[in-house]
CSV table of C-alpha atoms in Angstrom, one decimal:
chain,number,residue,atom,x,y,z
A,318,MET,CA,-53.5,-46.7,-34.3
A,319,ARG,CA,-51.7,-45.0,-30.5
A,320,TYR,CA,-53.9,-46.3,-27.9
A,321,ARG,CA,-54.1,-44.1,-24.9
A,322,ASN,CA,-52.2,-45.7,-21.8
A,323,SER,CA,-52.2,-45.1,-18.0
A,324,ASP,CA,-49.3,-42.7,-17.4
A,325,SER,CA,-49.8,-42.8,-13.2
A,326,PHE,CA,-50.2,-46.6,-13.4
A,327,ARG,CA,-48.6,-48.3,-11.1
A,328,HIS,CA,-48.2,-52.1,-10.2
A,329,GLU,CA,-48.9,-52.1,-6.8
A,330,GLN,CA,-51.9,-49.7,-6.7
A,331,SER,CA,-55.4,-50.7,-5.7
A,332,ASP,CA,-57.6,-51.9,-8.3
A,333,LYS,CA,-61.1,-50.2,-8.1
A,334,ILE,CA,-64.2,-50.5,-9.4
A,335,GLY,CA,-66.1,-48.0,-11.0
A,336,VAL,CA,-69.8,-47.0,-11.2
A,337,LEU,CA,-70.7,-44.9,-13.6
A,338,VAL,CA,-73.9,-43.2,-14.1
A,339,THR,CA,-75.1,-41.7,-17.3
A,340,ASN,CA,-78.0,-39.1,-19.0
A,341,LEU,CA,-78.5,-37.8,-22.0
A,342,GLY,CA,-77.0,-34.1,-21.6
A,343,THR,CA,-77.7,-30.5,-21.8
A,344,PRO,CA,-76.0,-27.4,-23.3
A,345,ASP,CA,-73.4,-25.4,-21.4
A,346,ALA,CA,-75.1,-22.2,-21.6
A,347,PRO,CA,-78.5,-21.2,-22.5
A,348,THR,CA,-77.3,-19.4,-25.6
A,349,LYS,CA,-77.7,-19.8,-29.4
A,350,PRO,CA,-73.9,-21.0,-29.6
A,351,ALA,CA,-74.3,-23.5,-26.9
A,352,LEU,CA,-77.4,-25.1,-28.2
A,353,LYS,CA,-76.2,-25.3,-31.6
A,354,ARG,CA,-72.9,-27.1,-30.5
A,355,TYR,CA,-75.3,-29.3,-28.5
A,356,LEU,CA,-78.2,-29.9,-31.0
A,357,ARG,CA,-75.3,-30.8,-33.4
A,358,GLU,CA,-73.9,-33.5,-31.6
A,359,PHE,CA,-77.0,-34.9,-30.2
A,360,LEU,CA,-78.8,-35.1,-34.2
A,361,SER,CA,-76.2,-36.3,-35.9
A,362,ASP,CA,-76.3,-39.5,-33.5
A,363,PRO,CA,-77.8,-42.1,-36.0
A,364,ARG,CA,-79.3,-43.6,-33.3
A,365,VAL,CA,-81.4,-40.5,-32.6
A,366,VAL,CA,-82.7,-39.6,-36.1
A,367,GLU,CA,-82.7,-43.1,-38.6
A,368,ALA,CA,-82.7,-41.6,-41.7
A,369,PRO,CA,-80.3,-41.5,-44.8
A,370,ARG,CA,-77.0,-39.7,-43.7
A,371,TRP,CA,-76.5,-37.3,-46.7
A,372,LEU,CA,-80.1,-36.3,-46.9
A,373,TRP,CA,-80.1,-35.9,-42.9
A,374,TRP,CA,-76.9,-33.8,-42.9
A,375,LEU,CA,-78.5,-31.4,-45.6
A,376,VAL,CA,-81.7,-30.9,-43.5
A,377,LEU,CA,-79.7,-30.7,-40.0
A,378,ASN,CA,-77.1,-28.2,-41.4
A,379,MET,CA,-79.0,-26.2,-43.8
A,380,VAL,CA,-82.4,-25.6,-41.7
A,381,ILE,CA,-82.5,-27.0,-38.2
A,382,LEU,CA,-79.2,-25.7,-36.7
A,383,ASN,CA,-80.2,-22.5,-38.7
A,384,PHE,CA,-83.6,-21.8,-36.6
A,385,ARG,CA,-83.8,-24.0,-33.7
A,386,PRO,CA,-80.9,-22.9,-31.8
A,387,ALA,CA,-82.4,-19.4,-30.8
A,388,ARG,CA,-85.7,-20.9,-30.0
A,389,SER,CA,-84.1,-23.7,-27.8
A,390,ALA,CA,-81.9,-21.2,-26.1
A,391,HIS,CA,-84.9,-19.3,-25.4
A,392,ALA,CA,-86.3,-22.3,-23.6
A,393,TYR,CA,-83.4,-23.2,-21.7
A,394,GLN,CA,-83.4,-19.4,-20.1
A,395,THR,CA,-86.7,-19.9,-18.6
A,396,VAL,CA,-85.2,-23.4,-16.5
A,397,TRP,CA,-81.6,-22.2,-15.9
A,398,THR,CA,-81.0,-21.9,-12.3
A,399,GLU,CA,-77.7,-20.7,-10.3
A,400,ARG,CA,-76.2,-24.2,-10.6
A,401,GLY,CA,-76.7,-24.2,-14.4
A,402,SER,CA,-79.1,-26.6,-16.2
A,403,PRO,CA,-81.4,-28.6,-13.8
A,404,LEU,CA,-80.5,-31.9,-15.4
A,405,LEU,CA,-77.0,-31.4,-15.1
A,406,PHE,CA,-76.8,-30.9,-11.1
A,407,HIS,CA,-79.5,-33.1,-10.5
A,408,THR,CA,-77.6,-35.8,-11.8
A,409,GLU,CA,-74.6,-34.7,-9.9
A,410,ASP,CA,-76.9,-34.7,-6.8
A,411,GLN,CA,-77.8,-38.5,-7.9
A,412,ALA,CA,-74.2,-39.4,-8.3
A,413,ASN,CA,-73.1,-37.8,-4.9
A,414,GLY,CA,-76.0,-39.8,-3.6
A,415,LEU,CA,-75.3,-43.2,-4.5
A,416,ARG,CA,-71.1,-42.7,-3.7
A,417,GLN,CA,-72.4,-42.3,0.1
A,418,ALA,CA,-74.6,-44.8,-0.3
A,419,LEU,CA,-72.7,-47.5,-1.7
A,420,ALA,CA,-69.7,-46.5,0.6
A,421,ALA,CA,-70.5,-48.1,3.4
A,422,GLN,CA,-70.2,-51.6,1.8
A,423,TRP,CA,-67.3,-50.8,-0.7
A,424,GLY,CA,-65.2,-48.2,0.3
A,425,ASP,CA,-63.0,-46.0,-1.1
A,426,ASP,CA,-61.9,-48.1,-3.8
A,427,LEU,CA,-65.6,-47.6,-5.6
A,428,VAL,CA,-65.4,-44.9,-7.8
A,429,VAL,CA,-68.8,-43.4,-8.8
A,430,ASP,CA,-69.0,-40.4,-11.5
A,431,PHE,CA,-71.5,-39.4,-13.7
A,432,ALA,CA,-71.1,-38.4,-17.3
A,433,MET,CA,-73.7,-36.9,-20.1
A,434,ARG,CA,-74.3,-38.9,-23.5
A,435,TYR,CA,-74.0,-35.2,-25.5
A,436,GLY,CA,-72.2,-32.2,-23.9
A,437,ASN,CA,-70.4,-32.2,-21.0
A,438,PRO,CA,-69.1,-34.1,-18.9
A,439,SER,CA,-68.6,-36.4,-21.5
A,440,ILE,CA,-68.4,-40.1,-21.1
A,441,ASP,CA,-65.1,-40.4,-23.2
A,442,SER,CA,-63.5,-37.8,-20.3
A,443,VAL,CA,-65.1,-39.1,-17.2
A,444,VAL,CA,-64.2,-42.9,-18.1
A,445,ASN,CA,-60.5,-41.9,-18.9
A,446,ARG,CA,-60.4,-40.1,-15.7
A,447,MET,CA,-61.7,-43.3,-14.0
A,448,LEU,CA,-59.6,-45.7,-15.7
A,449,ASP,CA,-56.3,-43.2,-14.7
A,450,GLN,CA,-57.7,-43.7,-11.2
A,451,GLY,CA,-57.2,-47.5,-11.5
A,452,VAL,CA,-60.7,-48.4,-12.2
A,453,ARG,CA,-60.5,-52.4,-13.9
A,454,LYS,CA,-64.1,-53.0,-14.1
A,455,ILE,CA,-66.8,-50.5,-14.9
A,456,LEU,CA,-70.3,-50.8,-14.2
A,457,VAL,CA,-72.3,-48.3,-16.3
A,458,LEU,CA,-76.1,-47.6,-15.7
A,459,PRO,CA,-77.6,-44.9,-18.0
A,460,LEU,CA,-80.4,-43.3,-16.3
A,461,TYR,CA,-83.2,-44.3,-19.1
A,462,PRO,CA,-85.8,-46.9,-17.0
A,463,GLN,CA,-86.5,-48.0,-20.2
A,464,TYR,CA,-84.7,-48.8,-23.0
A,465,CYS,CA,-84.6,-47.7,-26.2
A,466,ALA,CA,-82.2,-47.3,-28.9
A,467,SER,CA,-82.0,-43.7,-29.5
A,468,THR,CA,-81.1,-43.5,-25.9
A,469,THR,CA,-79.5,-46.5,-24.3
A,470,ALA,CA,-77.9,-48.3,-27.3
A,471,SER,CA,-76.3,-44.8,-28.0
A,472,THR,CA,-75.0,-44.5,-24.3
A,473,PHE,CA,-73.4,-48.2,-25.4
A,474,ASP,CA,-72.1,-47.1,-28.4
A,475,ALA,CA,-70.4,-44.1,-26.7
A,476,LEU,CA,-68.7,-46.1,-24.3
A,477,SER,CA,-67.2,-48.4,-26.8
A,478,ARG,CA,-65.7,-45.8,-28.9
A,479,CYS,CA,-64.0,-44.7,-25.5
A,480,LEU,CA,-62.7,-48.5,-24.6
A,481,GLN,CA,-61.4,-48.7,-28.4
A,482,GLN,CA,-58.7,-46.0,-27.8
A,483,ARG,CA,-57.6,-47.5,-24.7
A,484,ARG,CA,-54.5,-49.9,-24.4
A,485,TRP,CA,-56.0,-51.8,-20.9
A,486,MET,CA,-59.4,-52.3,-21.4
A,487,PRO,CA,-61.4,-52.7,-18.0
A,488,GLU,CA,-64.2,-55.4,-17.6
A,489,VAL,CA,-67.5,-53.8,-18.2
A,490,ARG,CA,-71.5,-54.3,-17.1
A,491,PHE,CA,-73.8,-52.4,-18.8
A,492,VAL,CA,-77.4,-52.0,-17.4
A,493,THR,CA,-79.8,-51.5,-20.6
A,494,GLN,CA,-83.0,-51.1,-18.6
A,495,TYR,CA,-85.0,-51.0,-15.2
A,496,HIS,CA,-88.4,-50.4,-16.3
A,497,ASP,CA,-89.8,-52.9,-13.8
A,498,ASP,CA,-87.5,-52.9,-10.8
A,499,LYS,CA,-89.1,-53.1,-7.8
A,500,GLY,CA,-87.7,-50.4,-6.2
A,501,TYR,CA,-87.7,-48.2,-8.8
A,502,ILE,CA,-91.5,-48.9,-9.2
A,503,GLN,CA,-92.0,-47.9,-5.6
A,504,ALA,CA,-90.2,-45.0,-5.5
A,505,LEU,CA,-92.8,-43.7,-8.1
A,506,ALA,CA,-95.8,-45.0,-6.5
A,507,ASP,CA,-94.2,-43.2,-3.1
A,508,SER,CA,-93.8,-40.0,-4.7
A,509,VAL,CA,-97.2,-40.0,-6.4
A,510,GLN,CA,-98.6,-41.4,-2.6
A,511,ALA,CA,-96.6,-38.0,-1.3
A,512,HIS,CA,-98.0,-35.7,-4.1
A,513,TRP,CA,-101.5,-36.7,-3.2
A,514,GLN,CA,-101.3,-36.3,0.6
A,515,ALA,CA,-100.0,-33.1,0.0
A,516,HIS,CA,-102.9,-31.8,-2.9
A,517,GLY,CA,-105.5,-34.4,-2.9
A,518,ARG,CA,-106.2,-36.7,-6.3
A,519,ALA,CA,-107.0,-35.5,-9.6
A,520,GLU,CA,-109.4,-37.5,-11.7
A,521,ARG,CA,-106.5,-38.4,-13.8
A,522,LEU,CA,-103.0,-39.5,-13.2
A,523,LEU,CA,-101.1,-39.2,-16.5
A,524,PHE,CA,-98.3,-41.1,-17.2
A,525,SER,CA,-96.1,-39.1,-20.1
A,526,TYR,CA,-93.2,-40.4,-21.5
A,527,HIS,CA,-90.5,-39.1,-24.2
A,528,GLY,CA,-91.5,-40.1,-27.9
A,529,ILE,CA,-90.1,-42.0,-30.5
A,530,PRO,CA,-90.9,-42.5,-34.2
A,531,GLN,CA,-93.4,-44.9,-34.6
A,532,ARG,CA,-91.4,-46.9,-36.9
A,533,TYR,CA,-88.8,-47.9,-34.3
A,534,LEU,CA,-91.3,-49.5,-32.3
A,535,ASP,CA,-92.3,-51.3,-36.2
A,536,ASN,CA,-88.7,-52.3,-36.2
A,537,GLY,CA,-88.5,-54.3,-32.7
A,538,ASP,CA,-87.6,-51.4,-30.2
A,539,PRO,CA,-89.3,-52.5,-26.9
A,540,TYR,CA,-89.6,-49.0,-25.3
A,541,HIS,CA,-93.3,-48.7,-26.1
A,542,CYS,CA,-93.6,-51.8,-24.2
A,543,GLN,CA,-91.3,-51.1,-21.5
A,544,CYS,CA,-93.5,-47.7,-21.0
A,545,LEU,CA,-96.8,-49.8,-20.7
A,546,LYS,CA,-95.5,-51.9,-18.5
A,547,THR,CA,-93.6,-49.4,-16.2
A,548,SER,CA,-97.5,-47.5,-15.6
A,549,ARG,CA,-99.4,-50.1,-15.2
A,550,LEU,CA,-97.2,-51.3,-12.4
A,551,VAL,CA,-97.3,-48.4,-10.8
A,552,ALA,CA,-101.1,-48.2,-11.6
A,553,GLU,CA,-101.4,-51.2,-9.4
A,554,ARG,CA,-99.1,-50.4,-6.5
A,555,LEU,CA,-101.3,-47.1,-6.1
A,556,GLY,CA,-104.8,-49.2,-6.5
A,557,LEU,CA,-105.8,-47.7,-9.7
A,558,ASP,CA,-108.1,-49.0,-12.3
A,559,LYS,CA,-107.7,-48.5,-15.9
A,560,GLY,CA,-109.9,-45.8,-16.2
A,561,GLN,CA,-108.1,-43.7,-13.5
A,562,TYR,CA,-104.9,-43.4,-15.4
A,563,LEU,CA,-103.3,-42.8,-18.8
A,564,THR,CA,-100.5,-43.4,-21.0
A,565,THR,CA,-99.1,-40.6,-23.1
A,566,PHE,CA,-95.8,-39.5,-25.2
A,567,GLN,CA,-94.7,-36.3,-25.6
A,568,SER,CA,-91.9,-34.0,-27.4
A,569,ARG,CA,-92.3,-35.4,-30.9
A,570,PHE,CA,-90.2,-33.9,-33.5
A,571,GLY,CA,-90.9,-33.3,-37.3
A,572,ARG,CA,-94.1,-34.9,-39.4
A,573,GLU,CA,-93.9,-38.5,-39.3
A,574,GLU,CA,-95.8,-40.6,-37.3
A,575,TRP,CA,-94.6,-41.1,-33.3
A,576,LEU,CA,-96.0,-43.2,-30.2
A,577,LYS,CA,-99.6,-42.3,-29.6
A,578,PRO,CA,-101.6,-41.1,-28.0
A,579,TYR,CA,-99.7,-37.8,-27.9
A,580,THR,CA,-99.5,-36.0,-24.2
A,581,ASP,CA,-100.5,-32.4,-25.5
A,582,GLU,CA,-103.5,-33.5,-27.4
A,583,THR,CA,-104.6,-35.8,-24.6
A,584,LEU,CA,-104.3,-33.3,-22.3
A,585,LYS,CA,-106.6,-30.7,-25.1
A,586,ALA,CA,-109.1,-33.5,-25.4
A,587,LEU,CA,-110.1,-34.6,-21.6
A,588,PRO,CA,-111.6,-31.3,-20.7
A,589,ALA,CA,-114.4,-32.1,-24.0
A,590,GLU,CA,-114.8,-35.6,-22.2
A,591,GLY,CA,-115.8,-33.9,-18.5
A,592,VAL,CA,-112.2,-34.4,-16.9
A,593,LYS,CA,-111.2,-31.3,-15.2
A,594,SER,CA,-108.5,-32.3,-12.8
A,595,VAL,CA,-105.4,-34.1,-13.8
A,596,GLN,CA,-101.6,-35.0,-12.6
A,597,VAL,CA,-99.1,-36.0,-14.6
A,598,VAL,CA,-95.6,-37.6,-14.1
A,599,CYS,CA,-92.9,-38.8,-15.9
A,600,PRO,CA,-91.5,-41.8,-15.3
A,601,GLY,CA,-88.9,-42.1,-18.2
A,602,PHE,CA,-87.1,-39.2,-16.8
A,603,SER,CA,-84.8,-40.0,-13.9
A,604,ALA,CA,-84.3,-36.3,-13.3
A,605,ASP,CA,-86.2,-33.3,-14.2
A,606,CYS,CA,-85.0,-31.4,-17.1
A,607,LEU,CA,-86.4,-29.1,-19.9
A,608,GLU,CA,-88.8,-31.5,-21.0
A,609,THR,CA,-90.4,-32.0,-18.1
A,610,ILE,CA,-90.2,-28.3,-16.2
A,611,GLU,CA,-91.0,-26.2,-19.4
A,612,GLU,CA,-92.8,-28.9,-21.8
A,613,ILE,CA,-94.9,-30.3,-19.1
A,614,GLY,CA,-95.0,-27.9,-16.4
A,615,VAL,CA,-95.9,-25.0,-18.5
A,616,GLU,CA,-96.9,-25.6,-21.8
A,617,ASN,CA,-98.9,-28.8,-21.5
A,618,ARG,CA,-100.8,-26.9,-18.2
A,619,ASP,CA,-101.4,-24.0,-20.4
A,620,TYR,CA,-103.3,-26.5,-23.4
A,621,PHE,CA,-105.6,-28.0,-20.4
A,622,LEU,CA,-106.4,-25.3,-18.9
A,623,GLU,CA,-107.2,-23.6,-22.2
A,624,ALA,CA,-109.1,-26.4,-23.0
A,625,GLY,CA,-111.3,-26.0,-20.5
A,626,GLY,CA,-109.5,-28.2,-17.4
A,627,GLU,CA,-109.7,-26.2,-13.9
A,628,SER,CA,-106.7,-28.4,-12.0
A,629,TYR,CA,-103.3,-29.4,-13.8
A,630,GLN,CA,-100.2,-30.3,-11.4
A,631,TYR,CA,-97.0,-31.8,-12.4
A,632,ILE,CA,-95.3,-34.7,-10.0
A,633,SER,CA,-91.8,-33.8,-10.1
A,634,ALA,CA,-89.1,-36.6,-11.3
A,635,LEU,CA,-87.6,-38.5,-8.8
A,636,ASN,CA,-84.5,-36.9,-8.7
A,637,ALA,CA,-82.1,-37.1,-5.7
A,638,GLU,CA,-85.2,-38.1,-3.5
A,639,PRO,CA,-83.8,-40.8,-0.9
A,640,GLU,CA,-86.6,-43.5,-2.0
A,641,HIS,CA,-84.9,-43.3,-5.6
A,642,ILE,CA,-81.4,-42.9,-4.4
A,643,GLN,CA,-81.9,-46.1,-2.3
A,644,ALA,CA,-83.5,-47.9,-5.2
A,645,LEU,CA,-80.8,-47.3,-7.4
A,646,ALA,CA,-78.0,-47.9,-4.9
A,647,ALA,CA,-79.6,-51.4,-4.5
A,648,LEU,CA,-79.9,-52.0,-8.5
A,649,ILE,CA,-76.2,-51.1,-8.8
A,650,SER,CA,-75.3,-53.4,-5.9
A,651,LYS,CA,-77.4,-56.2,-7.5
A,652,ASN,CA,-75.4,-55.9,-10.7
A,653,LEU,CA,-71.9,-55.6,-9.1
A,654,GLN,CA,-72.1,-59.4,-7.8
A,655,GLY,CA,-69.1,-61.3,-8.1
A,656,TRP,CA,-66.8,-58.6,-8.5
A,657,GLN,CA,-64.6,-57.9,-5.6
A,658,ILE,CA,-61.7,-55.3,-4.9
A,659,SER,CA,-58.3,-56.5,-4.6
A,660,ASN,CA,-57.1,-56.8,-1.2
A,661,ALA,CA,-53.6,-55.4,0.2
A,662,GLU,CA,-52.1,-58.9,0.0
A,663,GLU,CA,-53.0,-59.2,-3.5
A,664,ARG,CA,-51.4,-55.6,-4.3
A,665,LYS,CA,-48.0,-56.7,-2.8
A,666,GLN,CA,-47.9,-59.9,-4.4
A,667,ARG,CA,-48.4,-58.4,-7.8
A,668,ALA,CA,-46.0,-55.8,-7.1
A,669,ASP,CA,-43.3,-58.1,-5.9
A,670,ALA,CA,-43.9,-60.1,-9.1
A,671,HIS,CA,-43.5,-57.1,-10.9
A,672,SER,CA,-40.2,-55.9,-9.3
A,673,LYS,CA,-38.5,-59.4,-9.7
A,674,GLN,CA,-38.8,-59.0,-13.3
């Protein structure tokens, strides 16, 4: 095997620390060909779909990729902006905000960048760029507050494959979850409070998280439990009792049972129970994307109103709001403890030692 080298390496260069924030990914364009490429990469990941590979290959290539890309492309066209995919530009804004927030403490030798697990910019390309810049320590923060093997562990898989190709491996720290981080919980609570101040309070606050198959929970995945804890902690900060909020799960796919209660079915049933106004927040999504803007903001709104509801509001994701950036910067700083950037004298000594060889 030929390993990837750092062609621009100099012994006197500073050893930098890298902070890599990642998110799920997005197609390059809201078109059928782009969606087909993206969905093939996404749905081919064995972390995402745990099924016999031969069987899933047939289903994916013979059925799903022949029908779903066109439908998904239409959905993406409804949320696409001049800056492109919302998930992409919100994640870029988060990385830029973190770079500014952390610069005062770490200076130019802290490299902050972002990547996507699927699509572009890829984890492989960004990590290689960071290493070529002299990064020798990397902190990876997947922007999934609640751990799930389908998201967080899959990100680790991609990072591992990238580093297996390198001659010089960096030190690595990996944040697996922050579902109960105080800064994150406070940022969520402040976001809901700000919405209440601007629009008033609904009868129910619904916490909607992306779903996973029930069997993943049965096999030991902690995602469900962490989602429930996030909801409880935010509700406590807001002073809500159990009858004033609900936790549900959205975006199910296929015929098997997923985590319940389902968001869409819950919203269809609430008006018959006398609940005429709801507000929905999605704590598992660090940035607004197709699943929040279209699925929650439009599709599920229609379900609720058509069932007899009178007022439906979606509370935006935290995106690059200052409180969110502050919370993430504090989380990163905590996980960087003990790491130091080499000073000028250390670099000079290393260069002198190399020149004498």
